[in-house]
Short mmCIF file of C-alpha atoms in Angstrom, two decimals:
data_model
loop_
_atom_site.label_atom_id
_atom_site.label_comp_id
_atom_site.label_asym_id
_atom_site.label_seq_id
_atom_site.Cartn_x
_atom_site.Cartn_y
_atom_site.Cartn_z
CA MET G 1 48.35 83.93 144.90
CA GLU G 2 47.83 86.92 142.50
CA GLU G 3 49.59 86.46 138.95
CA SER G 4 48.70 84.12 136.47
CA ASP G 5 52.05 83.16 135.30
CA ARG G 6 54.63 82.75 137.98
CA LEU G 7 58.38 81.35 138.69
CA THR G 8 57.48 78.58 141.47
CA HIS G 9 61.04 80.32 143.28
CA PHE G 10 58.72 83.24 143.73
CA LEU G 11 55.96 81.53 146.08
CA ARG G 12 56.30 80.49 149.75
CA ASP G 13 55.96 76.86 150.45
CA ALA G 14 55.51 76.32 146.80
CA ASP G 15 55.71 72.22 147.42
CA ASP G 16 52.65 71.69 149.67
CA GLY G 17 50.47 74.77 148.45
CA LEU G 18 51.11 74.12 144.42
CA ALA G 19 49.80 70.30 145.25
CA VAL G 20 46.62 71.64 146.96
CA LEU G 21 45.60 74.04 144.04
CA SER G 22 47.04 72.01 141.25
CA GLU G 23 44.32 68.93 142.98
CA HIS G 24 41.63 71.40 142.74
CA GLY G 25 42.23 72.35 139.27
CA LEU G 26 43.06 76.00 140.24
CA ILE G 27 46.49 75.83 138.40
CA THR G 28 48.62 74.13 135.72
CA LEU G 29 52.68 73.49 136.14
CA ALA G 30 54.89 74.43 132.96
CA GLY G 31 58.23 73.20 134.17
CA ARG G 32 58.76 75.88 136.78
CA ARG G 33 56.13 77.95 136.23
CA VAL G 34 52.79 78.56 137.37
CA HIS G 35 49.81 79.35 135.18
CA LEU G 36 46.60 80.44 137.22
CA ASP G 37 43.03 79.86 136.14
CA PRO G 38 41.59 83.13 135.46
CA GLY G 39 38.22 82.07 137.34
CA ALA G 40 40.74 81.71 140.37
CA VAL G 41 41.81 85.18 140.04
CA VAL G 42 37.97 86.55 139.91
CA ALA G 43 37.00 84.30 143.06
CA GLY G 44 40.28 84.87 144.54
CA ARG G 45 40.06 88.83 144.28
CA ALA G 46 36.42 88.54 145.25
CA MET G 47 37.13 87.13 149.06
CA VAL G 48 39.73 89.63 149.59
CA SER G 49 39.37 92.93 151.55
CA PRO G 50 39.78 96.24 148.99
CA GLU G 51 42.59 97.01 151.22
CA LEU G 52 44.50 93.72 151.00
CA ALA G 53 43.85 93.95 147.09
CA ARG G 54 45.40 97.40 146.70
CA SER G 55 48.31 96.34 149.08
CA VAL G 56 49.00 93.40 146.49
CA ASP G 57 48.73 95.59 143.50
CA GLU G 58 50.77 98.25 144.92
CA GLU G 59 53.62 95.38 145.95
CA LEU G 60 53.44 93.64 142.28
CA ALA G 61 53.43 96.95 140.62
CA ALA G 62 56.66 98.27 142.75
CA HIS G 63 58.16 94.67 141.95
CA TRP G 64 57.73 94.92 137.75
CA THR G 65 58.83 98.48 138.42
CA ALA G 66 62.16 97.65 139.43
CA SER G 67 62.44 94.48 137.26
CA LEU G 68 62.37 96.95 134.33
CA ASP G 69 64.88 99.32 135.78
CA VAL G 70 66.87 96.16 136.41
CA ALA G 71 66.40 94.93 133.23
CA ARG G 72 67.12 98.86 131.51
CA ASP G 73 70.09 99.08 133.26
CA LYS G 74 71.74 95.48 131.99
CA GLY G 75 70.35 96.39 128.31
CA GLN G 76 68.21 93.33 128.33
CA ALA G 77 65.26 94.57 125.81
CA ASP G 78 62.95 91.82 126.09
CA LEU G 79 63.10 91.72 130.15
CA ILE G 80 62.67 95.58 129.63
CA VAL G 81 59.33 94.81 128.09
CA THR G 82 57.97 91.96 129.81
CA ALA G 83 58.68 93.93 133.30
CA ALA G 84 56.30 97.01 131.58
CA ILE G 85 53.58 94.43 130.31
CA GLY G 86 53.62 92.47 133.74
CA ALA G 87 53.67 95.89 135.83
CA ALA G 88 50.52 97.55 133.60
CA PRO G 89 47.36 95.45 135.21
CA TYR G 90 48.65 96.61 138.69
CA LEU G 91 49.16 100.27 137.48
CA HIS G 92 45.48 100.23 135.46
CA ARG G 93 43.62 99.24 138.76
CA LEU G 94 46.04 101.39 141.14
CA GLY G 95 44.95 104.54 138.28
CA ARG G 96 48.29 105.73 138.39
CA TRP G 97 47.52 106.53 134.72
CA ASP G 98 51.05 108.59 133.84
CA ASP G 99 53.31 105.43 134.94
CA LEU G 100 50.78 103.07 132.94
CA ALA G 101 51.48 105.04 130.16
CA ARG G 102 55.39 105.37 130.73
CA MET G 103 55.10 101.48 130.27
CA CYS G 104 52.94 101.44 127.28
CA GLY G 105 55.27 103.96 125.69
CA THR G 106 58.27 101.53 127.25
CA ALA G 107 56.94 98.56 125.40
CA LEU G 108 56.56 100.35 122.13
CA ALA G 109 59.81 101.59 122.20
CA HIS G 110 61.48 97.93 122.63
CA ASP G 111 58.82 95.66 120.52
CA ARG G 112 56.60 96.75 118.75
CA GLU G 113 54.47 93.96 118.45
CA ARG G 114 53.88 93.35 122.39
CA GLY G 115 53.94 96.76 122.69
CA LEU G 116 51.05 97.25 120.05
CA ALA G 117 49.15 94.44 121.84
CA LEU G 118 49.70 95.99 125.40
CA SER G 119 48.44 99.17 124.31
CA ARG G 120 45.60 98.05 122.78
CA GLU G 121 44.48 95.94 125.41
CA VAL G 122 44.83 98.82 127.71
CA LEU G 123 42.59 100.98 124.98
CA ALA G 124 39.85 98.24 124.97
CA GLU G 125 39.85 98.08 128.74
CA ALA G 126 39.72 101.88 128.67
CA VAL G 127 36.62 102.40 126.40
CA ALA G 128 35.00 99.21 128.16
CA THR G 129 35.12 101.44 131.61
CA GLU G 130 34.20 105.11 129.83
CA ASN G 131 37.85 105.80 131.07
CA PHE G 132 38.37 108.22 128.05
CA LEU G 133 41.45 110.01 129.28
CA VAL G 134 43.28 106.77 129.36
CA ALA G 135 41.78 105.98 126.19
CA SER G 136 42.60 109.03 124.29
CA TRP G 137 46.33 108.58 125.33
CA ALA G 138 46.27 104.92 124.16
CA ALA G 139 44.75 105.12 121.16
CA ARG G 140 47.54 108.52 120.32
CA ASP G 141 50.10 105.97 120.98
CA VAL G 142 49.04 102.79 118.76
CA SER G 143 48.12 105.40 116.06
CA GLU G 144 51.49 106.66 116.64
CA ALA G 145 52.89 103.13 116.56
CA LEU G 146 50.82 102.34 113.36
CA ARG G 147 51.91 105.45 111.35
CA ALA G 148 55.63 104.50 112.19
CA ASP G 149 54.95 101.20 110.44
CA GLY G 150 53.46 102.86 107.31
CA ARG G 151 50.00 101.50 108.24
CA LEU G 152 48.43 104.76 107.28
CA ASP G 153 44.65 103.96 106.99
CA ASP G 154 44.78 102.29 110.50
CA ALA G 155 46.61 104.52 111.97
CA ARG G 156 44.26 107.60 110.54
CA GLU G 157 41.66 105.63 112.36
CA LEU G 158 43.22 105.37 115.68
CA ALA G 159 43.90 108.86 115.88
CA ARG G 160 40.50 109.60 115.07
CA GLN G 161 39.04 107.68 117.90
CA ALA G 162 41.94 109.65 119.69
CA SER G 163 40.59 112.91 119.15
CA GLU G 164 36.80 111.66 120.04
CA HIS G 165 38.19 110.04 123.48
CA THR G 166 39.85 113.31 123.94
CA GLU G 167 36.57 115.28 123.59
CA ARG G 168 34.58 112.89 125.65
CA ALA G 169 37.75 112.84 128.54
CA GLY G 170 36.15 116.55 128.83
CA LEU G 171 39.56 117.74 127.65
CA GLY G 172 39.83 121.61 126.46
CA PRO G 173 40.17 123.25 123.43
CA TRP G 174 44.10 123.06 123.47
CA SER G 175 44.14 119.10 124.02
CA ARG G 176 41.66 118.75 121.16
CA ALA G 177 43.74 120.94 118.77
CA ALA G 178 46.55 118.74 119.96
CA ALA G 179 44.93 115.26 118.86
CA ARG G 180 43.48 116.79 115.72
CA VAL G 181 46.80 117.80 114.54
CA ARG G 182 47.69 114.11 115.07
CA GLU G 183 45.05 113.02 112.87
CA LEU G 184 46.08 115.52 110.05
CA ARG G 185 49.34 114.53 109.95
CA ILE G 186 48.62 111.04 109.06
CA ARG G 187 46.40 113.18 106.20
CA SER G 188 49.42 115.01 105.34
CA ASP G 189 51.33 111.70 104.48
CA GLN G 190 48.82 110.31 102.55
CA GLY G 191 49.13 113.39 100.28
CA ASP G 192 46.71 115.56 101.11
CA ASP G 193 48.52 118.59 101.89
CA ARG G 194 46.38 121.13 100.55
CA ALA G 195 43.46 120.17 102.37
CA VAL G 196 45.51 120.05 106.13
CA LEU G 197 46.95 123.21 105.56
CA ASP G 198 42.95 125.16 104.96
CA GLU G 199 42.19 123.30 108.46
CA VAL G 200 45.70 124.26 110.01
CA ARG G 201 44.43 128.02 109.11
CA GLN G 202 40.80 126.97 111.03
CA LEU G 203 42.67 125.46 113.89
CA LEU G 204 44.56 128.26 114.33
CA ALA G 205 41.87 130.78 114.34
CA ALA G 206 40.08 128.93 116.45
CA LEU G 207 42.80 128.32 119.09
CA PRO G 208 41.68 130.47 122.27
CA GLU G 209 44.89 131.62 124.57
CA THR G 210 43.03 131.03 127.63
CA SER G 211 41.32 127.81 128.92
CA GLY G 212 39.18 126.98 131.78
CA GLU G 213 39.02 123.25 130.92
CA GLU G 214 40.93 120.82 132.03
CA GLU G 215 43.79 120.24 129.64
CA ASN G 216 46.84 117.80 128.83
CA THR G 217 49.03 120.30 127.33
CA THR G 218 49.66 123.95 127.01
CA TYR G 219 48.30 126.87 124.70
CA THR G 220 52.16 127.26 123.44
CA HIS G 221 52.67 123.47 122.94
CA ALA G 222 49.50 122.78 121.07
CA ARG G 223 50.12 126.23 118.62
CA GLY G 224 53.09 125.38 117.85
CA MET G 225 51.91 121.66 116.72
CA VAL G 226 49.65 123.45 114.60
CA LEU G 227 51.97 125.64 113.30
CA GLU G 228 54.75 122.86 112.51
CA LEU G 229 52.02 120.90 110.76
CA GLY G 230 51.37 124.41 108.71
CA MET G 231 54.93 124.36 107.78
CA ASN G 232 54.84 120.89 106.46
CA ALA G 233 52.02 121.46 104.59
CA ALA G 234 52.72 124.34 102.86
CA ALA G 235 56.69 122.79 101.96
CA GLY G 236 54.74 119.73 100.70
CA ILE G 237 52.64 121.83 98.33
CA GLY G 238 55.58 123.72 97.10
CA ASP G 239 54.93 126.86 98.92
CA GLN G 240 57.38 127.78 100.45
CA THR G 241 56.86 131.49 101.59
CA THR G 242 53.73 130.09 103.35
CA SER G 243 56.08 127.39 104.95
CA LEU G 244 58.72 130.25 105.99
CA ASP G 245 56.11 132.39 107.79
CA PHE G 246 54.88 129.53 110.01
CA THR G 247 58.72 128.58 110.76
CA GLU G 248 59.17 131.77 111.64
CA GLN G 249 56.21 132.27 113.82
CA ILE G 250 57.14 128.74 115.40
CA LEU G 251 60.56 130.26 115.96
CA ALA G 252 59.62 133.57 117.84
CA GLY G 253 56.94 131.66 119.90
CA MET G 254 59.41 129.37 121.14
CA LEU G 255 61.63 132.67 121.90
CA ALA G 256 58.72 134.43 123.87
CA ALA G 257 58.76 131.34 126.03
CA ASN G 258 62.38 131.20 126.75
CA ALA G 259 62.56 127.50 124.86
CA PRO G 260 65.88 125.85 125.91
CA GLU G 261 68.83 126.25 123.31
CA ALA G 262 68.72 123.17 121.71
CA ASP G 263 65.16 123.39 120.49
CA LEU G 264 65.96 126.95 119.21
CA ALA G 265 69.10 125.06 117.47
CA ARG G 266 66.58 123.02 115.45
CA ALA G 267 64.29 125.48 115.08
CA ARG G 268 67.08 127.61 113.22
CA TYR G 269 67.66 124.78 111.18
CA VAL G 270 64.81 124.28 109.98
CA LEU G 271 64.57 128.55 109.45
CA GLY G 272 67.82 128.27 107.52
CA GLY G 273 66.56 125.65 105.40
CA ARG G 274 63.30 127.52 104.44
CA LEU G 275 65.40 130.63 103.16
CA VAL G 276 67.55 128.20 101.29
CA ALA G 277 64.28 126.80 99.27
CA LEU G 278 63.40 130.36 98.48
CA GLY G 279 66.77 131.25 97.63
CA ARG G 280 67.52 133.76 100.28
CA ASP G 281 70.94 132.30 100.82
CA ASP G 282 72.38 135.21 102.54
CA GLU G 283 69.61 135.56 105.11
CA ALA G 284 70.15 131.87 105.97
CA ARG G 285 73.59 131.82 106.67
CA GLU G 286 72.82 133.65 110.20
CA PRO G 287 70.78 131.06 111.73
CA LEU G 288 72.68 128.30 110.20
CA GLU G 289 75.92 129.53 111.55
CA TRP G 290 74.19 129.96 115.21
CA CYS G 291 72.83 126.40 114.93
CA ARG G 292 76.51 125.07 113.92
CA ALA G 293 78.18 126.97 116.66
CA PHE G 294 75.90 125.64 119.34
CA CYS G 295 75.50 122.03 117.94
CA ALA G 296 79.55 122.04 117.82
CA GLU G 297 79.87 123.09 121.64
CA HIS G 298 77.27 120.73 123.29
CA GLY G 299 78.21 117.77 120.71
CA ASP G 300 74.82 117.53 118.61
CA ILE G 301 76.42 115.74 115.87
CA GLY G 302 73.46 114.43 114.04
CA LEU G 303 72.09 118.41 113.66
CA LEU G 304 75.72 119.32 113.35
CA VAL G 305 76.02 117.20 110.07
CA GLN G 306 72.35 118.34 108.93
CA VAL G 307 73.50 122.33 109.09
CA ILE G 308 76.80 121.67 107.62
CA ALA G 309 74.96 119.77 104.64
CA VAL G 310 72.96 123.28 103.88
CA LEU G 311 75.69 125.36 104.36
CA MET G 312 78.00 123.35 101.65
CA GLU G 313 74.69 124.05 99.36
CA ILE G 314 74.87 127.42 100.26
CA GLU G 315 78.54 127.85 99.21
CA ASP G 316 78.24 125.77 96.15
CA ARG G 317 75.50 127.63 94.68
CA ALA G 318 78.05 130.69 95.50
CA GLY G 319 80.20 129.07 93.31
CA ASN G 320 82.76 128.64 96.41
CA HIS G 321 83.56 125.35 95.67
CA ALA G 322 86.41 124.86 97.67
CA ARG G 323 84.89 125.79 100.44
CA ALA G 324 81.55 123.59 99.69
CA ILE G 325 84.25 120.83 99.40
CA GLU G 326 86.02 121.87 102.78
CA LEU G 327 82.21 121.68 104.42
CA THR G 328 81.09 118.50 102.74
CA ALA G 329 84.57 116.50 104.28
CA ASP G 330 83.71 117.67 107.44
CA ALA G 331 80.39 116.49 107.33
CA LEU G 332 81.70 112.69 106.15
CA ARG G 333 83.90 113.20 108.82
CA LEU G 334 80.93 113.62 111.20
CA ALA G 335 79.22 110.96 109.86
CA TYR G 336 81.92 108.40 110.33
CA LEU G 337 82.35 109.24 114.14
CA MET G 338 78.15 109.04 114.42
CA GLY G 339 78.47 105.71 112.90
CA ASP G 340 75.64 105.46 110.86
CA PRO G 341 76.63 103.51 107.56
CA HIS G 342 73.34 104.98 105.70
CA LEU G 343 74.73 108.72 106.47
CA ILE G 344 78.14 107.96 105.73
CA SER G 345 76.56 106.69 102.14
CA LEU G 346 75.02 110.11 101.66
CA ARG G 347 78.25 112.16 102.66
CA HIS G 348 80.16 110.11 100.06
CA HIS G 349 77.59 110.65 97.51
CA ASP G 350 77.72 114.47 98.31
CA PHE G 351 81.65 114.75 98.49
CA ALA G 352 82.08 112.70 95.32
CA VAL G 353 79.47 115.43 93.78
CA LEU G 354 81.27 118.61 94.52
CA LEU G 355 84.84 117.39 93.87
CA GLY G 356 83.60 116.34 90.66
CA ARG G 357 83.13 119.86 89.92
CA VAL G 358 86.62 120.70 90.23
CA GLU G 359 88.56 117.33 89.74
CA THR G 360 86.02 115.90 86.93
CA ALA G 361 87.75 112.71 85.80
CA SER G 362 89.32 111.95 88.94
CA PRO G 363 89.74 108.54 90.46
CA LYS G 364 89.44 110.01 93.77
CA VAL G 365 85.96 111.46 92.27
CA LEU G 366 84.88 107.63 91.58
CA ALA G 367 86.44 106.54 94.67
CA HIS G 368 83.71 108.82 96.75
CA TYR G 369 80.55 107.82 94.20
CA LEU G 370 81.88 103.78 94.70
CA ALA G 371 82.28 104.12 98.32
CA SER G 372 78.84 105.51 98.96
CA ILE G 373 77.16 102.36 96.60
CA PHE G 374 79.44 99.85 98.21
CA VAL G 375 78.00 100.81 101.79
CA ALA G 376 74.44 101.05 100.49
CA ILE G 377 74.73 97.41 98.82
CA ARG G 378 76.02 95.75 101.91
CA THR G 379 73.52 97.34 104.12
CA ASP G 380 70.54 96.91 101.50
CA ALA G 381 69.68 100.50 101.56
CA PRO G 382 66.91 101.51 99.60
CA ASN G 383 68.88 104.04 97.62
CA VAL G 384 71.46 101.40 95.85
CA ALA G 385 69.47 102.28 92.15
CA THR G 386 69.51 105.88 92.61
CA GLU G 387 73.25 105.83 93.52
CA ILE G 388 74.24 103.66 90.53
CA GLU G 389 72.22 106.28 87.81
CA MET G 390 74.07 108.91 89.68
CA LEU G 391 77.24 107.07 88.90
CA ALA G 392 76.03 106.61 85.49
CA TRP G 393 75.50 110.04 84.68
CA TYR G 394 79.20 111.08 86.18
CA ALA G 395 80.16 108.34 83.32
CA PHE G 396 77.98 110.10 80.93
CA ALA G 397 79.29 113.56 81.76
CA HIS G 398 82.87 112.19 82.33
CA GLY G 399 83.57 109.29 81.47
CA LEU G 400 85.62 106.30 83.97
CA PRO G 401 89.11 106.26 84.95
CA PRO G 402 90.59 102.83 84.24
CA ARG G 403 89.25 100.35 87.05
CA MET G 404 91.01 99.71 89.83
CA GLU G 405 91.25 97.27 92.92
CA LEU G 406 88.40 97.71 95.68
CA SER G 407 91.85 97.90 97.93
CA GLU G 408 92.96 100.95 96.00
CA TYR G 409 89.49 102.82 95.70
CA ILE G 410 89.55 102.49 99.70
CA ALA G 411 92.92 104.00 100.08
CA LEU G 412 92.13 106.84 98.05
CA ALA G 413 88.94 107.33 99.87
CA GLU G 414 90.58 107.52 102.74
CA GLN G 415 92.98 110.59 101.74
CA THR G 416 89.73 112.63 102.95
CA GLU G 417 90.26 113.10 107.01
CA GLY G 418 88.30 110.79 108.81
CA VAL G 419 87.19 108.55 106.54
CA ARG G 420 87.64 104.79 107.51
CA LEU G 421 86.33 103.23 104.93
CA GLY G 422 88.16 99.89 104.99
CA GLU G 423 87.34 99.21 108.62
CA LEU G 424 83.39 99.62 107.79
CA LEU G 425 82.88 97.93 104.95
CA SER G 426 84.80 94.99 106.63
CA ALA G 427 82.04 95.37 109.66
CA LEU G 428 79.24 94.72 106.85
CA PRO G 429 78.18 92.00 105.23
CA GLN G 430 79.46 91.42 101.47
CA ARG G 431 76.25 90.88 99.34
CA LEU G 432 77.75 90.78 95.80
CA PRO G 433 81.05 88.95 94.93
CA ASP G 434 81.95 91.28 92.59
CA GLU G 435 81.10 94.67 93.72
CA LEU G 436 83.11 96.55 91.41
CA GLN G 437 80.91 95.52 88.70
CA VAL G 438 78.73 98.03 89.65
CA ALA G 439 81.25 100.48 87.71
CA ASP G 440 80.38 98.19 84.71
CA ARG G 441 76.44 98.57 84.97
CA ALA G 442 76.86 102.34 85.53
CA MET G 443 78.85 102.36 81.74
CA THR G 444 75.94 100.38 80.25
CA ARG G 445 73.72 102.53 81.53
CA ALA G 446 75.54 105.27 80.40
CA GLY G 447 75.14 104.06 77.09
CA GLN G 448 71.82 103.81 77.23
CA ILE G 449 71.49 107.28 78.54
CA MET G 450 73.19 108.43 75.42
CA GLN G 451 70.93 106.40 73.10
CA ASP G 452 67.99 108.10 74.76
CA TRP G 453 69.04 111.80 74.34
CA SER G 454 70.32 110.53 70.45
CA PRO G 455 67.91 112.32 68.26
CA PHE G 456 67.40 115.70 70.42
CA LEU G 457 71.31 115.80 70.61
CA THR G 458 71.64 115.51 66.91
CA ALA G 459 68.63 117.89 65.88
CA VAL G 460 70.96 120.62 68.64
CA VAL G 461 73.54 119.54 66.26
CA LEU G 462 72.69 119.64 63.15
CA ARG G 463 70.39 123.06 64.18
CA ALA G 464 73.81 124.36 65.47
CA VAL G 465 75.77 124.06 62.22
CA GLY G 466 72.90 125.03 59.57
CA ASP G 467 71.67 121.54 58.59
CA ASP G 468 68.28 122.28 58.18
CA ARG G 469 67.38 118.61 57.17
CA PRO G 470 63.59 116.63 57.58
CA GLY G 471 62.81 116.10 61.22
CA VAL G 472 65.32 118.24 62.85
CA ASP G 473 63.19 121.33 63.65
CA GLU G 474 60.75 118.01 64.79
CA ASN G 475 62.93 116.89 66.87
CA LEU G 476 63.68 119.92 68.58
CA GLU G 477 60.32 120.84 69.68
CA ILE G 478 59.60 117.67 70.84
CA GLY G 479 62.51 117.93 73.15
CA PHE G 480 62.50 121.59 74.23
CA THR G 481 58.89 120.94 75.14
CA GLY G 482 59.62 118.05 77.26
CA LEU G 483 62.71 119.62 79.00
CA GLU G 484 60.39 122.77 79.65
CA GLN G 485 57.57 120.97 81.48
CA SER G 486 59.98 119.30 83.70
CA ALA G 487 61.06 120.64 86.98
CA GLY G 488 65.06 121.47 87.35
CA THR G 489 65.63 121.91 83.73
CA GLY G 490 65.98 125.27 83.48
CA PRO G 491 69.53 125.62 83.65
CA LEU G 492 70.24 122.59 80.56
CA VAL G 493 67.38 124.48 78.70
CA THR G 494 69.19 127.82 78.83
CA ALA G 495 72.49 126.29 77.92
CA LEU G 496 71.54 124.53 74.85
CA ARG G 497 69.55 127.54 73.57
CA ARG G 498 72.45 129.43 74.29
CA VAL G 499 74.41 126.81 71.98
CA LEU G 500 71.82 127.29 68.73
CA ALA G 501 72.42 131.02 69.14
CA GLY G 502 76.11 130.19 68.52
CA GLU G 503 77.85 130.55 71.65
CA ARG G 504 80.44 127.50 72.08
CA GLY G 505 82.50 128.62 75.09
CA PRO G 506 83.55 126.51 78.08
CA GLU G 507 81.52 128.87 80.34
CA LEU G 508 78.34 127.38 78.95
CA LEU G 509 79.05 124.35 81.85
CA ASP G 510 79.58 126.23 84.52
CA GLY G 511 77.00 125.59 87.34
CA LEU G 512 75.55 122.31 85.33
CA GLY G 513 74.57 119.23 87.06
CA LEU G 514 76.62 116.00 85.79
CA LEU G 515 73.10 115.39 83.46
CA PRO G 516 73.22 118.58 81.97
CA TYR G 517 77.13 118.52 81.73
CA GLY G 518 76.99 115.36 80.07
CA LEU G 519 74.61 116.29 77.26
CA VAL G 520 75.65 120.14 76.53
CA SER G 521 79.91 118.96 76.28
CA LYS G 522 78.60 116.34 74.19
CA ALA G 523 76.95 118.55 72.06
CA LEU G 524 79.66 120.90 71.97
CA ASP G 525 82.08 118.41 71.00
CA ALA G 526 79.92 116.67 68.24
CA ILE G 527 79.55 120.88 67.08
CA SER G 528 83.14 121.18 67.01
CA GLU G 529 83.76 118.32 64.66
CA GLN G 530 80.87 119.02 62.26
CA GLU G 531 82.92 122.25 61.92
CA ARG G 532 85.74 121.28 61.72
CA ALA G 533 85.03 118.73 58.66
CA GLY G 534 83.11 121.27 57.07
CA SER G 535 86.04 123.76 57.01
#
């Protein structure tokens, strides 16, 4: 008997054999399961020939590998993990490191807790036996799992250990650079992008194109990892020009290596996004349209939705609102095809924002804002508060049309092709007895927004009509100083200064977001009322 935990029906002549073993205290029985004393395992293994021991290891490794395949075919996640854990010790003794790594990865993918326990066990044994090659990837797997769980300090320490094991395993510069990148990714997650970017430049300068040492990666892959880290770190500190440079190097390297078109599509999507971030929208169209055509042809709906979202932003900034709405409607339809509630919520939000550019206080616009909020509430999404705040801004800018029944809002949203909001909501648990109360909360919040901005808006109105009572200049200075120190407020500042310079036309509202639109429109309304009263 080899395993410490087996079912009795796996054993031949079980009754007689088990009785003898039980009498001598070598096993304990728990129902139909047999637990073998650990000491018996060691003693038994010492009594058999190496050939027999290896044969047993191969047989049981094959058994558990076959069990995993069967469990995977049946979609039985718990049994998949059990089989992976069962196969691990035999694969370890056989030195089948690639298969062992696959089992650890499989366990992590299906059960984080049990998978982590397995990988930690493999790591500890590898370190104890100074098998640093195995230790390097086991520490890497544990680190990446911890990173995914947000345990960044622990993940960084395991990544540091993985780098150390990589070096002690005698692997070459490409492998060491890849391990170091995994450390730096976590440092980037922790907000230290500037230092990460400095080290990226050092890694690139030191990375040789040839290596005479054993490697677990290629030069192209290692360099691509370093470049990608640099691209993200530069974007993290707002250096879009440097980020774009890294992005272009990544794409050039992929083209030179004849990378698969699916990988090229994602790289072109990233390139388009970097160009848009720099305001180079016309240049961004080509890679994004290439990517869009590829995704549509090959059915990569997930990436296609992301590409369309960027193209929508380009069209919106160009003032092509009808085209932007058309693209966003397509993205919303595709989100429903994917069936991801979070993505559906985001796309309803985008559609409401763009439709609101042309229909302002339309019930249909409100229906899509509410659709976004309802789905977010029912999935307990982290963006619920943000969505309600956006609805408050909408209410502040345009007011809300008369309240309708939930079924009526659903019907309005479903006028957009591919939207199945009623079906989706019926499949999600209702968390509030009256979800439409969010509209009331939005109106209350809109009133708070008006109170918050009232001193500054009053000062703008009074100065615009020539009233120089005490406190006006002070409130204006405080308000403009605060705005000018905040990101993204340039259009609002420009519009209000044009109002103070005497402009009153509706073109002042062009291109403004919801909150700026509400502020400027309310200022114009108040000025008009004051000027009529004084005439």
